[in-house]
Structures are given as C-alpha cells and as structure tokens.
PDB file of C-alpha atoms and ligand atoms in Angstrom:
ATOM      1  CA  GLY A 125    -100.643   7.052 -23.841  1.00  0.00           C
ATOM      2  CA  GLU A 126    -102.442   8.287 -20.665  1.00  0.00           C
ATOM      3  CA  CYS A 127    -100.183   9.578 -18.309  1.00  0.00           C
ATOM      4  CA  PRO A 128    -101.288  11.718 -15.662  1.00  0.00           C
ATOM      5  CA  ALA A 129     -98.834  14.676 -14.940  1.00  0.00           C
ATOM      6  CA  PHE A 130     -98.370  13.590 -11.506  1.00  0.00           C
ATOM      7  CA  SER A 131     -97.118   9.606 -12.168  1.00  0.00           C
ATOM      8  CA  CYS A 132     -95.749  10.952 -15.194  1.00  0.00           C
ATOM      9  CA  MET A 133     -93.206  12.980 -12.917  1.00  0.00           C
ATOM     10  CA  VAL A 134     -92.677  10.376 -10.565  1.00  0.00           C
ATOM     11  CA  ARG A 135     -91.566   7.812 -13.539  1.00  0.00           C
ATOM     12  CA  ARG A 136     -89.503  10.215 -14.945  1.00  0.00           C
ATOM     13  CA  LEU A 137     -87.899  11.108 -11.658  1.00  0.00           C
ATOM     14  CA  SER A 138     -87.228   7.229 -10.956  1.00  0.00           C
ATOM     15  CA  ASP A 139     -85.833   6.841 -14.501  1.00  0.00           C
ATOM     16  CA  ALA A 140     -83.293   9.709 -13.976  1.00  0.00           C
ATOM     17  CA  PHE A 141     -82.790   8.106 -10.774  1.00  0.00           C
ATOM     18  CA  SER A 142     -82.111   4.915 -11.902  1.00  0.00           C
ATOM     19  CA  SER A 143     -79.669   6.019 -15.174  1.00  0.00           C
ATOM     20  CA  LEU A 144     -77.579   8.149 -12.891  1.00  0.00           C
ATOM     21  CA  GLN A 145     -76.941   5.211 -10.766  1.00  0.00           C
ATOM     22  CA  GLU A 146     -76.068   3.152 -13.852  1.00  0.00           C
ATOM     23  CA  PHE A 147     -73.698   5.805 -14.633  1.00  0.00           C
ATOM     24  CA  ASN A 148     -72.074   5.768 -11.211  1.00  0.00           C
ATOM     25  CA  GLY A 149     -71.510   2.254 -11.201  1.00  0.00           C
ATOM     26  CA  ASN A 150     -70.175   2.467 -14.953  1.00  0.00           C
ATOM     27  CA  ALA A 151     -68.125   5.110 -13.837  1.00  0.00           C
ATOM     28  CA  ALA A 152     -66.674   3.873 -10.632  1.00  0.00           C
ATOM     29  CA  HIS A 153     -65.801   0.930 -12.981  1.00  0.00           C
ATOM     30  CA  GLU A 154     -63.842   2.519 -15.821  1.00  0.00           C
ATOM     31  CA  PHE A 155     -61.981   4.130 -12.843  1.00  0.00           C
ATOM     32  CA  ARG A 156     -60.723   0.986 -11.452  1.00  0.00           C
ATOM     33  CA  THR A 157     -58.120  -0.349 -14.589  1.00  0.00           C
ATOM     34  CA  PRO A 158     -56.277   2.708 -15.076  1.00  0.00           C
ATOM     35  CA  LEU A 159     -55.870   3.417 -11.027  1.00  0.00           C
ATOM     36  CA  ALA A 160     -54.918  -0.258 -10.414  1.00  0.00           C
ATOM     37  CA  MET A 161     -52.487  -0.332 -13.486  1.00  0.00           C
ATOM     38  CA  MET A 162     -50.946   2.986 -12.148  1.00  0.00           C
ATOM     39  CA  GLN A 163     -50.769   1.598  -8.319  1.00  0.00           C
ATOM     40  CA  ALA A 164     -49.336  -1.815  -9.569  1.00  0.00           C
ATOM     41  CA  GLN A 165     -46.553   0.671 -11.302  1.00  0.00           C
ATOM     42  CA  LEU A 166     -45.915   2.456  -8.408  1.00  0.00           C
ATOM     43  CA  GLU A 167     -45.701  -0.918  -6.290  1.00  0.00           C
ATOM     44  CA  LEU A 168     -42.985  -2.362  -8.913  1.00  0.00           C
ATOM     45  CA  TYR A 169     -40.790   0.976  -8.792  1.00  0.00           C
ATOM     46  CA  GLU A 170     -41.099   0.920  -4.873  1.00  0.00           C
ATOM     47  CA  GLU A 171     -39.456  -3.098  -4.990  1.00  0.00           C
ATOM     48  CA  MET A 172     -36.596  -1.869  -7.082  1.00  0.00           C
ATOM     49  CA  PRO A 173     -36.005   2.013  -6.479  1.00  0.00           C
ATOM     50  CA  HIS A 174     -33.290   3.532  -8.313  1.00  0.00           C
ATOM     51  CA  PRO A 175     -29.740   3.719  -6.285  1.00  0.00           C
ATOM     52  CA  ASP A 176     -29.641   7.271  -7.193  1.00  0.00           C
ATOM     53  CA  MET A 177     -32.829   8.509  -6.237  1.00  0.00           C
ATOM     54  CA  ASP A 178     -32.976  11.772  -4.510  1.00  0.00           C
ATOM     55  CA  ALA A 179     -34.958  12.496  -1.751  1.00  0.00           C
ATOM     56  CA  GLU A 180     -37.670  14.772  -3.678  1.00  0.00           C
ATOM     57  CA  THR A 181     -38.670  11.978  -5.810  1.00  0.00           C
ATOM     58  CA  ALA A 182     -38.777   9.280  -3.013  1.00  0.00           C
ATOM     59  CA  GLU A 183     -41.471  11.884  -1.521  1.00  0.00           C
ATOM     60  CA  LEU A 184     -43.163  12.221  -4.855  1.00  0.00           C
ATOM     61  CA  LEU A 185     -43.497   8.895  -4.952  1.00  0.00           C
ATOM     62  CA  ALA A 186     -44.648   8.221  -1.462  1.00  0.00           C
ATOM     63  CA  MET A 187     -47.385  11.215  -2.330  1.00  0.00           C
ATOM     64  CA  LEU A 188     -48.461   9.481  -5.500  1.00  0.00           C
ATOM     65  CA  LYS A 189     -49.172   5.868  -3.595  1.00  0.00           C
ATOM     66  CA  GLU A 190     -51.030   7.641  -0.968  1.00  0.00           C
ATOM     67  CA  GLN A 191     -53.572   9.644  -3.204  1.00  0.00           C
ATOM     68  CA  THR A 192     -53.581   6.741  -5.928  1.00  0.00           C
ATOM     69  CA  GLU A 193     -54.445   4.471  -2.432  1.00  0.00           C
ATOM     70  CA  ARG A 194     -57.269   6.852  -1.721  1.00  0.00           C
ATOM     71  CA  LEU A 195     -58.956   7.329  -4.905  1.00  0.00           C
ATOM     72  CA  SER A 196     -59.259   3.552  -5.156  1.00  0.00           C
ATOM     73  CA  LYS A 197     -60.925   3.560  -1.772  1.00  0.00           C
ATOM     74  CA  LEU A 198     -63.437   5.809  -3.338  1.00  0.00           C
ATOM     75  CA  VAL A 199     -63.821   4.001  -6.129  1.00  0.00           C
ATOM     76  CA  LYS A 200     -64.520   0.808  -4.269  1.00  0.00           C
ATOM     77  CA  THR A 201     -67.271   2.630  -2.169  1.00  0.00           C
ATOM     78  CA  LEU A 202     -68.361   4.258  -4.734  1.00  0.00           C
ATOM     79  CA  LEU A 203     -69.022   0.479  -6.827  1.00  0.00           C
ATOM     80  CA  GLU A 204     -70.230  -0.826  -3.686  1.00  0.00           C
ATOM     81  CA  MET A 205     -72.890   1.942  -3.135  1.00  0.00           C
ATOM     82  CA  SER A 206     -74.093   1.362  -6.777  1.00  0.00           C
ATOM     83  CA  GLU A 207     -74.269  -2.310  -6.419  1.00  0.00           C
ATOM     84  CA  MET A 208     -76.156  -2.146  -3.051  1.00  0.00           C
ATOM     85  CA  ASN A 209     -79.430  -2.496  -4.369  1.00  0.00           C
ATOM     86  CA  THR A 210     -78.879  -5.779  -5.885  1.00  0.00           C
ATOM     87  CA  ILE A 211     -77.552  -7.660  -2.976  1.00  0.00           C
ATOM     88  CA  GLU A 212     -79.782 -10.412  -1.671  1.00  0.00           C
ATOM     89  CA  ARG A 213     -81.313  -9.351   1.770  1.00  0.00           C
ATOM     90  CA  ALA A 214     -82.533 -12.734   3.194  1.00  0.00           C
ATOM     91  CA  ASP A 215     -80.088 -13.877   5.857  1.00  0.00           C
ATOM     92  CA  ALA A 216     -81.032 -13.829   9.213  1.00  0.00           C
ATOM     93  CA  VAL A 217     -78.076 -12.420  11.244  1.00  0.00           C
ATOM     94  CA  GLU A 218     -77.411 -13.311  14.694  1.00  0.00           C
ATOM     95  CA  LEU A 219     -76.556  -9.391  16.235  1.00  0.00           C
ATOM     96  CA  THR A 220     -74.465 -10.250  19.183  1.00  0.00           C
ATOM     97  CA  ALA A 221     -72.043 -12.401  17.481  1.00  0.00           C
ATOM     98  CA  LEU A 222     -71.919  -9.659  14.542  1.00  0.00           C
ATOM     99  CA  ILE A 223     -71.093  -6.808  17.036  1.00  0.00           C
ATOM    100  CA  GLU A 224     -68.816  -9.565  18.401  1.00  0.00           C
ATOM    101  CA  GLU A 225     -66.626  -9.931  15.072  1.00  0.00           C
ATOM    102  CA  VAL A 226     -67.207  -6.269  14.078  1.00  0.00           C
ATOM    103  CA  LEU A 227     -65.313  -5.344  17.674  1.00  0.00           C
ATOM    104  CA  ALA A 228     -63.017  -8.261  16.925  1.00  0.00           C
ATOM    105  CA  ASP A 229     -61.528  -7.132  13.433  1.00  0.00           C
ATOM    106  CA  LEU A 230     -61.403  -3.306  14.821  1.00  0.00           C
ATOM    107  CA  SER A 231     -59.911  -4.407  17.813  1.00  0.00           C
ATOM    108  CA  PRO A 232     -56.096  -3.863  16.341  1.00  0.00           C
ATOM    109  CA  MET A 233     -57.097  -0.325  15.349  1.00  0.00           C
ATOM    110  CA  ALA A 234     -58.434   0.264  18.466  1.00  0.00           C
ATOM    111  CA  GLU A 235     -55.417  -0.589  20.489  1.00  0.00           C
ATOM    112  CA  LYS A 236     -53.205   1.380  18.537  1.00  0.00           C
ATOM    113  CA  ARG A 237     -55.092   4.346  19.925  1.00  0.00           C
ATOM    114  CA  GLN A 238     -55.493   2.788  23.468  1.00  0.00           C
ATOM    115  CA  ILE A 239     -58.801   3.218  23.241  1.00  0.00           C
ATOM    116  CA  SER A 240     -61.401   0.406  24.741  1.00  0.00           C
ATOM    117  CA  LEU A 241     -64.189  -1.488  23.523  1.00  0.00           C
ATOM    118  CA  LEU A 242     -66.897  -2.891  25.149  1.00  0.00           C
ATOM    119  CA  GLN A 243     -69.871  -4.737  24.344  1.00  0.00           C
ATOM    120  CA  GLU A 244     -72.815  -4.653  26.261  1.00  0.00           C
ATOM    121  CA  ALA A 245     -74.474  -8.102  26.754  1.00  0.00           C
ATOM    122  CA  THR A 246     -77.831  -8.536  24.692  1.00  0.00           C
ATOM    123  CA  GLY A 247     -80.289 -11.440  24.482  1.00  0.00           C
ATOM    124  CA  GLU A 248     -80.040 -13.178  21.047  1.00  0.00           C
ATOM    125  CA  VAL A 249     -81.679 -11.242  18.561  1.00  0.00           C
ATOM    126  CA  LEU A 250     -81.778 -12.425  15.117  1.00  0.00           C
ATOM    127  CA  LEU A 251     -81.845  -9.462  11.843  1.00  0.00           C
ATOM    128  CA  GLN A 252     -83.022 -10.153   8.717  1.00  0.00           C
ATOM    129  CA  GLY A 253     -81.095  -9.063   5.611  1.00  0.00           C
ATOM    130  CA  SER A 254     -77.646  -9.338   4.129  1.00  0.00           C
ATOM    131  CA  ASP A 255     -74.850 -10.336   6.645  1.00  0.00           C
ATOM    132  CA  ILE A 256     -72.024  -8.182   4.364  1.00  0.00           C
ATOM    133  CA  LEU A 257     -73.969  -5.312   4.604  1.00  0.00           C
ATOM    134  CA  LEU A 258     -74.769  -5.373   7.955  1.00  0.00           C
ATOM    135  CA  TYR A 259     -71.689  -6.035   9.012  1.00  0.00           C
ATOM    136  CA  ARG A 260     -70.376  -2.707   6.875  1.00  0.00           C
ATOM    137  CA  LEU A 261     -72.732  -0.721   8.735  1.00  0.00           C
ATOM    138  CA  LEU A 262     -71.846  -1.662  11.919  1.00  0.00           C
ATOM    139  CA  PHE A 263     -68.232  -1.647  11.028  1.00  0.00           C
ATOM    140  CA  ASN A 264     -68.389   1.799   9.350  1.00  0.00           C
ATOM    141  CA  LEU A 265     -70.291   3.163  12.971  1.00  0.00           C
ATOM    142  CA  VAL A 266     -67.691   1.897  15.354  1.00  0.00           C
ATOM    143  CA  GLU A 267     -64.410   2.471  13.182  1.00  0.00           C
ATOM    144  CA  ASN A 268     -65.823   6.175  13.056  1.00  0.00           C
ATOM    145  CA  ALA A 269     -66.318   5.718  16.940  1.00  0.00           C
ATOM    146  CA  ILE A 270     -62.550   4.988  17.525  1.00  0.00           C
ATOM    147  CA  ARG A 271     -61.314   7.124  14.372  1.00  0.00           C
ATOM    148  CA  TYR A 272     -63.318  10.432  15.898  1.00  0.00           C
ATOM    149  CA  ASN A 273     -62.217   9.643  19.494  1.00  0.00           C
ATOM    150  CA  LYS A 274     -59.427  10.784  22.059  1.00  0.00           C
ATOM    151  CA  GLU A 275     -56.702   8.963  22.827  1.00  0.00           C
ATOM    152  CA  GLY A 276     -57.684   6.768  25.960  1.00  0.00           C
ATOM    153  CA  GLY A 277     -61.206   7.020  24.908  1.00  0.00           C
ATOM    154  CA  ALA A 278     -63.738   3.733  24.992  1.00  0.00           C
ATOM    155  CA  VAL A 279     -66.405   2.518  22.102  1.00  0.00           C
ATOM    156  CA  ARG A 280     -69.580   0.973  23.631  1.00  0.00           C
ATOM    157  CA  VAL A 281     -71.964  -1.152  21.776  1.00  0.00           C
ATOM    158  CA  SER A 282     -75.269  -2.086  22.962  1.00  0.00           C
ATOM    159  CA  ALA A 283     -78.625  -3.234  21.828  1.00  0.00           C
ATOM    160  CA  GLU A 284     -82.082  -3.256  22.954  1.00  0.00           C
ATOM    161  CA  GLU A 285     -84.875  -5.211  21.742  1.00  0.00           C
ATOM    162  CA  ARG A 286     -88.174  -3.559  21.597  1.00  0.00           C
ATOM    163  CA  ALA A 287     -91.502  -5.225  20.498  1.00  0.00           C
ATOM    164  CA  ASP A 288     -90.525  -6.140  16.923  1.00  0.00           C
ATOM    165  CA  THR A 289     -87.265  -3.849  16.479  1.00  0.00           C
ATOM    166  CA  VAL A 290     -84.049  -3.638  17.767  1.00  0.00           C
ATOM    167  CA  GLU A 291     -81.765  -0.593  18.863  1.00  0.00           C
ATOM    168  CA  ILE A 292     -78.440  -0.762  18.250  1.00  0.00           C
ATOM    169  CA  LEU A 293     -76.286   2.120  20.363  1.00  0.00           C
ATOM    170  CA  VAL A 294     -73.009   3.021  19.390  1.00  0.00           C
ATOM    171  CA  GLN A 295     -71.567   5.171  21.880  1.00  0.00           C
ATOM    172  CA  ASP A 296     -67.939   7.146  21.895  1.00  0.00           C
ATOM    173  CA  THR A 297     -66.193   9.451  24.075  1.00  0.00           C
ATOM    174  CA  GLY A 298     -64.710  12.096  21.171  1.00  0.00           C
ATOM    175  CA  SER A 299     -65.623  15.287  20.904  1.00  0.00           C
ATOM    176  CA  GLY A 300     -69.084  14.988  19.359  1.00  0.00           C
ATOM    177  CA  ILE A 301     -70.582  16.228  16.030  1.00  0.00           C
ATOM    178  CA  PRO A 302     -71.600  20.405  15.813  1.00  0.00           C
ATOM    179  CA  GLU A 303     -75.398  20.664  15.822  1.00  0.00           C
ATOM    180  CA  ALA A 304     -75.306  22.088  12.778  1.00  0.00           C
ATOM    181  CA  ASP A 305     -73.796  18.927  10.767  1.00  0.00           C
ATOM    182  CA  ARG A 306     -75.645  16.199  12.684  1.00  0.00           C
ATOM    183  CA  GLU A 307     -78.120  15.827   9.614  1.00  0.00           C
ATOM    184  CA  THR A 308     -75.428  16.493   6.756  1.00  0.00           C
ATOM    185  CA  VAL A 309     -72.766  13.996   7.913  1.00  0.00           C
ATOM    186  CA  PHE A 310     -74.838  11.982   6.427  1.00  0.00           C
ATOM    187  CA  GLN A 311     -74.401  13.344   3.108  1.00  0.00           C
ATOM    188  CA  PRO A 312     -72.063  11.949   0.415  1.00  0.00           C
ATOM    189  CA  PHE A 313     -68.562  13.609   0.391  1.00  0.00           C
ATOM    190  CA  PHE A 314     -69.378  15.785   3.909  1.00  0.00           C
ATOM    191  CA  ARG A 315     -66.552  15.892   6.822  1.00  0.00           C
ATOM    192  CA  VAL A 316     -66.918  17.811   9.517  1.00  0.00           C
ATOM    193  CA  ASP A 317     -63.385  18.426  10.025  1.00  0.00           C
ATOM    194  CA  LYS A 318     -61.695  18.331   6.286  1.00  0.00           C
ATOM    195  CA  SER A 319     -58.149  17.998   7.527  1.00  0.00           C
ATOM    196  CA  ARG A 320     -58.401  15.800  10.118  1.00  0.00           C
ATOM    197  CA  SER A 321     -60.813  13.194   8.317  1.00  0.00           C
ATOM    198  CA  ARG A 322     -58.440  13.413   5.445  1.00  0.00           C
ATOM    199  CA  ALA A 323     -55.370  12.424   7.550  1.00  0.00           C
ATOM    200  CA  TYR A 324     -57.023   9.476   7.951  1.00  0.00           C
ATOM    201  CA  GLY A 325     -58.011   8.861   4.739  1.00  0.00           C
ATOM    202  CA  GLY A 326     -61.560   9.152   4.882  1.00  0.00           C
ATOM    203  CA  VAL A 327     -63.291  10.342   1.923  1.00  0.00           C
ATOM    204  CA  GLY A 328     -66.996  11.084   3.683  1.00  0.00           C
ATOM    205  CA  LEU A 329     -68.656   8.498   2.224  1.00  0.00           C
ATOM    206  CA  GLY A 330     -68.830   6.148   5.370  1.00  0.00           C
ATOM    207  CA  LEU A 331     -72.046   7.389   6.811  1.00  0.00           C
ATOM    208  CA  THR A 332     -73.348   8.203   3.216  1.00  0.00           C
ATOM    209  CA  LEU A 333     -73.097   4.074   2.812  1.00  0.00           C
ATOM    210  CA  VAL A 334     -74.309   3.561   6.275  1.00  0.00           C
ATOM    211  CA  ARG A 335     -77.509   5.014   5.812  1.00  0.00           C
ATOM    212  CA  LYS A 336     -78.287   3.675   2.541  1.00  0.00           C
ATOM    213  CA  ILE A 337     -77.769   0.332   4.265  1.00  0.00           C
ATOM    214  CA  VAL A 338     -80.259   0.646   7.170  1.00  0.00           C
ATOM    215  CA  GLU A 339     -82.910   2.195   4.749  1.00  0.00           C
ATOM    216  CA  LEU A 340     -82.541  -1.236   2.385  1.00  0.00           C
ATOM    217  CA  HIS A 341     -83.042  -3.100   6.010  1.00  0.00           C
ATOM    218  CA  GLY A 342     -86.071  -0.835   6.393  1.00  0.00           C
ATOM    219  CA  GLY A 343     -84.789   0.672   9.223  1.00  0.00           C
ATOM    220  CA  THR A 344     -83.833   4.526  10.708  1.00  0.00           C
ATOM    221  CA  ILE A 345     -80.306   5.835  11.888  1.00  0.00           C
ATOM    222  CA  ARG A 346     -80.109   9.001  14.058  1.00  0.00           C
ATOM    223  CA  ILE A 347     -77.781  10.600  16.256  1.00  0.00           C
ATOM    224  CA  ALA A 348     -78.970  10.286  19.555  1.00  0.00           C
ATOM    225  CA  LYS A 349     -76.805  12.172  21.653  1.00  0.00           C
ATOM    226  CA  SER A 350     -73.352  14.406  20.761  1.00  0.00           C
ATOM    227  CA  ASP A 351     -71.805  16.564  23.058  1.00  0.00           C
ATOM    228  CA  ALA A 352     -68.400  17.290  24.129  1.00  0.00           C
ATOM    229  CA  GLN A 353     -68.672  13.813  26.026  1.00  0.00           C
ATOM    230  CA  GLY A 354     -69.165  11.610  23.450  1.00  0.00           C
ATOM    231  CA  THR A 355     -71.483  10.997  20.317  1.00  0.00           C
ATOM    232  CA  THR A 356     -74.155   8.250  20.381  1.00  0.00           C
ATOM    233  CA  PHE A 357     -75.405   6.626  17.000  1.00  0.00           C
ATOM    234  CA  ALA A 358     -78.767   4.807  17.361  1.00  0.00           C
ATOM    235  CA  VAL A 359     -79.831   2.935  14.512  1.00  0.00           C
ATOM    236  CA  THR A 360     -83.279   1.052  14.719  1.00  0.00           C
ATOM    237  CA  LEU A 361     -83.443  -2.196  12.441  1.00  0.00           C
ATOM    238  CA  PRO A 362     -86.877  -4.373  11.997  1.00  0.00           C
ATOM    239  CA  VAL A 363     -85.846  -8.314  13.276  1.00  0.00           C
ATOM    240  CA  HIS A 364     -86.619 -11.279  11.850  1.00  0.00           C
ATOM    241  CA  ALA A 365     -89.899 -12.756  11.594  1.00  0.00           C
ATOM    242  CA  ALA A 366     -89.715 -15.944  13.736  1.00  0.00           C
TER     243      ALA A 366
HETATM  244  P1  ADP B1244     -65.358   9.799   6.917  1.00  0.00           P
HETATM  245  O1  ADP B1244     -64.729   8.914   5.656  1.00  0.00           O
HETATM  246  O2  ADP B1244     -64.952  11.110   6.824  1.00  0.00           O
HETATM  247  O3  ADP B1244     -64.894   9.357   8.051  1.00  0.00           O
HETATM  248  P2  ADP B1244     -68.118   9.797   7.563  1.00  0.00           P
HETATM  249  O4  ADP B1244     -69.333   9.748   6.481  1.00  0.00           O
HETATM  250  O5  ADP B1244     -67.872   8.469   8.233  1.00  0.00           O
HETATM  251  O6  ADP B1244     -66.775   9.842   6.422  1.00  0.00           O
HETATM  252  O7  ADP B1244     -68.182  10.666   8.710  1.00  0.00           O
HETATM  253  C1  ADP B1244     -68.421  11.728   7.977  1.00  0.00           C
HETATM  254  C2  ADP B1244     -67.812  12.642   8.868  1.00  0.00           C
HETATM  255  O8  ADP B1244     -68.836  12.989  10.413  1.00  0.00           O
HETATM  256  C3  ADP B1244     -66.460  12.698   9.384  1.00  0.00           C
HETATM  257  O9  ADP B1244     -65.803  13.266   8.565  1.00  0.00           O
HETATM  258  C4  ADP B1244     -66.534  13.233  10.726  1.00  0.00           C
HETATM  259  O10 ADP B1244     -66.152  14.941  10.977  1.00  0.00           O
HETATM  260  C5  ADP B1244     -67.914  13.108  11.254  1.00  0.00           C
HETATM  261  N1  ADP B1244     -68.094  11.983  12.302  1.00  0.00           N
HETATM  262  C6  ADP B1244     -68.298  10.862  11.958  1.00  0.00           C
HETATM  263  N2  ADP B1244     -68.643  10.115  13.435  1.00  0.00           N
HETATM  264  C7  ADP B1244     -68.046  10.633  14.185  1.00  0.00           C
HETATM  265  C8  ADP B1244     -68.029  10.503  15.590  1.00  0.00           C
HETATM  266  N3  ADP B1244     -68.414   8.888  15.919  1.00  0.00           N
HETATM  267  N4  ADP B1244     -67.796  11.528  16.431  1.00  0.00           N
HETATM  268  C9  ADP B1244     -67.280  12.813  15.614  1.00  0.00           C
HETATM  269  N5  ADP B1244     -67.369  12.926  14.631  1.00  0.00           N
HETATM  270  C10 ADP B1244     -67.586  11.647  13.606  1.00  0.00           C
END
C-alpha cells in the first residue's frame, strides 16, 4: 500500500517501541519466579540455620539476601513501568490529602534520619489521573528528598494553583545535584553517586518512573533549583476539569 516515507518511519518506530516495551514486561515477568524461589530458599535457610555455620558462610548468605532483594526491587519497578500505560487515569485526586498521605507514610524514614517533613497549606486542588500513580510520583520525590538530605535537614512540600494547572514543589536541604547531571538524573539507571545510592538499595529508576508518570498525566517536571543548600523539584500538572 501507499506509505509515505515519513509516516512509514514513524510507524516502524512506534512498532519497535511497543515491542520493546512488551519485551521488557515479559522479561521482567520471567525474572520474577526464579528470583522469588531464591529468596524463599534463603529465608527458609535463615529460619533454620546450621548450628555449625561458619562466619564466612553467614556473610555469604547475608550478601545473597541483600542482592536478591535488590534484584527483585528492580524487577518490580521494571514491571510497573511496562504496565503503566494501561493503568486507568480517571480518578479525581485531592492533592492536599495525597501529600498528607505520602508524608505520613514516609515519616518513619524521616524520623530515623531526624529530618522534618513540612507541608505548606494549600487550598483544595483536584487532580485528574491514577491515584496509585500520583501517589507513587510524590512518594518517590519525597523519598529522594529524605534519602539525599543531611541529618537534621528538612523536606518541604508545597503547591501553588495556577489557571488550569498546579505546581507542586518538593524542596530539600541536601547537598544538591551537579549542574551537568540535572537532565541525566531522569535517565534509567543513572545515579550521581553510585556508591551512596547503592547503599540505600537504589537502582536509579525512581526519577525515570516519576517523569513517566508526570508525562502520562500531561504534566512537566524540572529541577527548579539546586545548590549546596538543597534541591527543589517542580512538577506541573493539569487540574481536574470541574
Ligand atoms: P535512586 O534509586 O538512585 O534514588 P533515582 O532515579 O530516584 O534513583 O535518582 C537518580 C539519582 O539522582 C540518585 O541516585 C541521586 O544521585 C540523584 N538524586 C535524586 N534526587 C535527589 C535529591 N533530592 N537530591 C540530590 N540528589 C538526588
């Protein structure tokens, strides 16, 4: 049939993209079972350890447990990403309540590091989308803001309503993101400080997921500010049409 060069190319690209996504989803599914079996075996062994287990073996087991955990976190995120396009986005989500929920769920982590979580009062704002994904979006940003903060620091979340959008700011008092990395941090598997991030179990997919959720909801995300005093992520989302 008739297929002008440009639309042909667009179609081929789009086909390639969908099959890549499908491949990722299938691959992640296939990884899940063997991983789950390894984890189950390790846990079983841990419950009934050999009385004469030497220190080296114990160390090996602890390492295996940590790394399988990391792998399964990674696989879970990959699965979430491949399934994201099919999640319905028809909920009306109240932003203030959503922020409250995220901060409450992350307060044990913040307390451990003596970081205060502050929510600035905002009027009622309704977002349209998936409440699961919007929760995940804010959760990841606030979790990073705690994780890459300094002890005794603070995380402040605020929102400002514009004409038909709302801008949500997540502000931390960490040591900032180098200028050269401010676009790259959204790329899959990128970490500014690999050893620090890995120590927390980070795989470098958090912000990739965040940006994908923002885009699925017709919004934008940027690093509004980042210096030695801290970083501010700004997310703009369309508000629910009344
Ligand atoms: P990770 O799983 O490593 O946290 P992310 O995709 O969430 O992956 O973040 C990518 C990298 O961006 C992190 O490893 C960290 O180096 C950097 N980063 C993210 N958020 C912040 C922040 N609020 N302050 C400083 N650095 C950050």
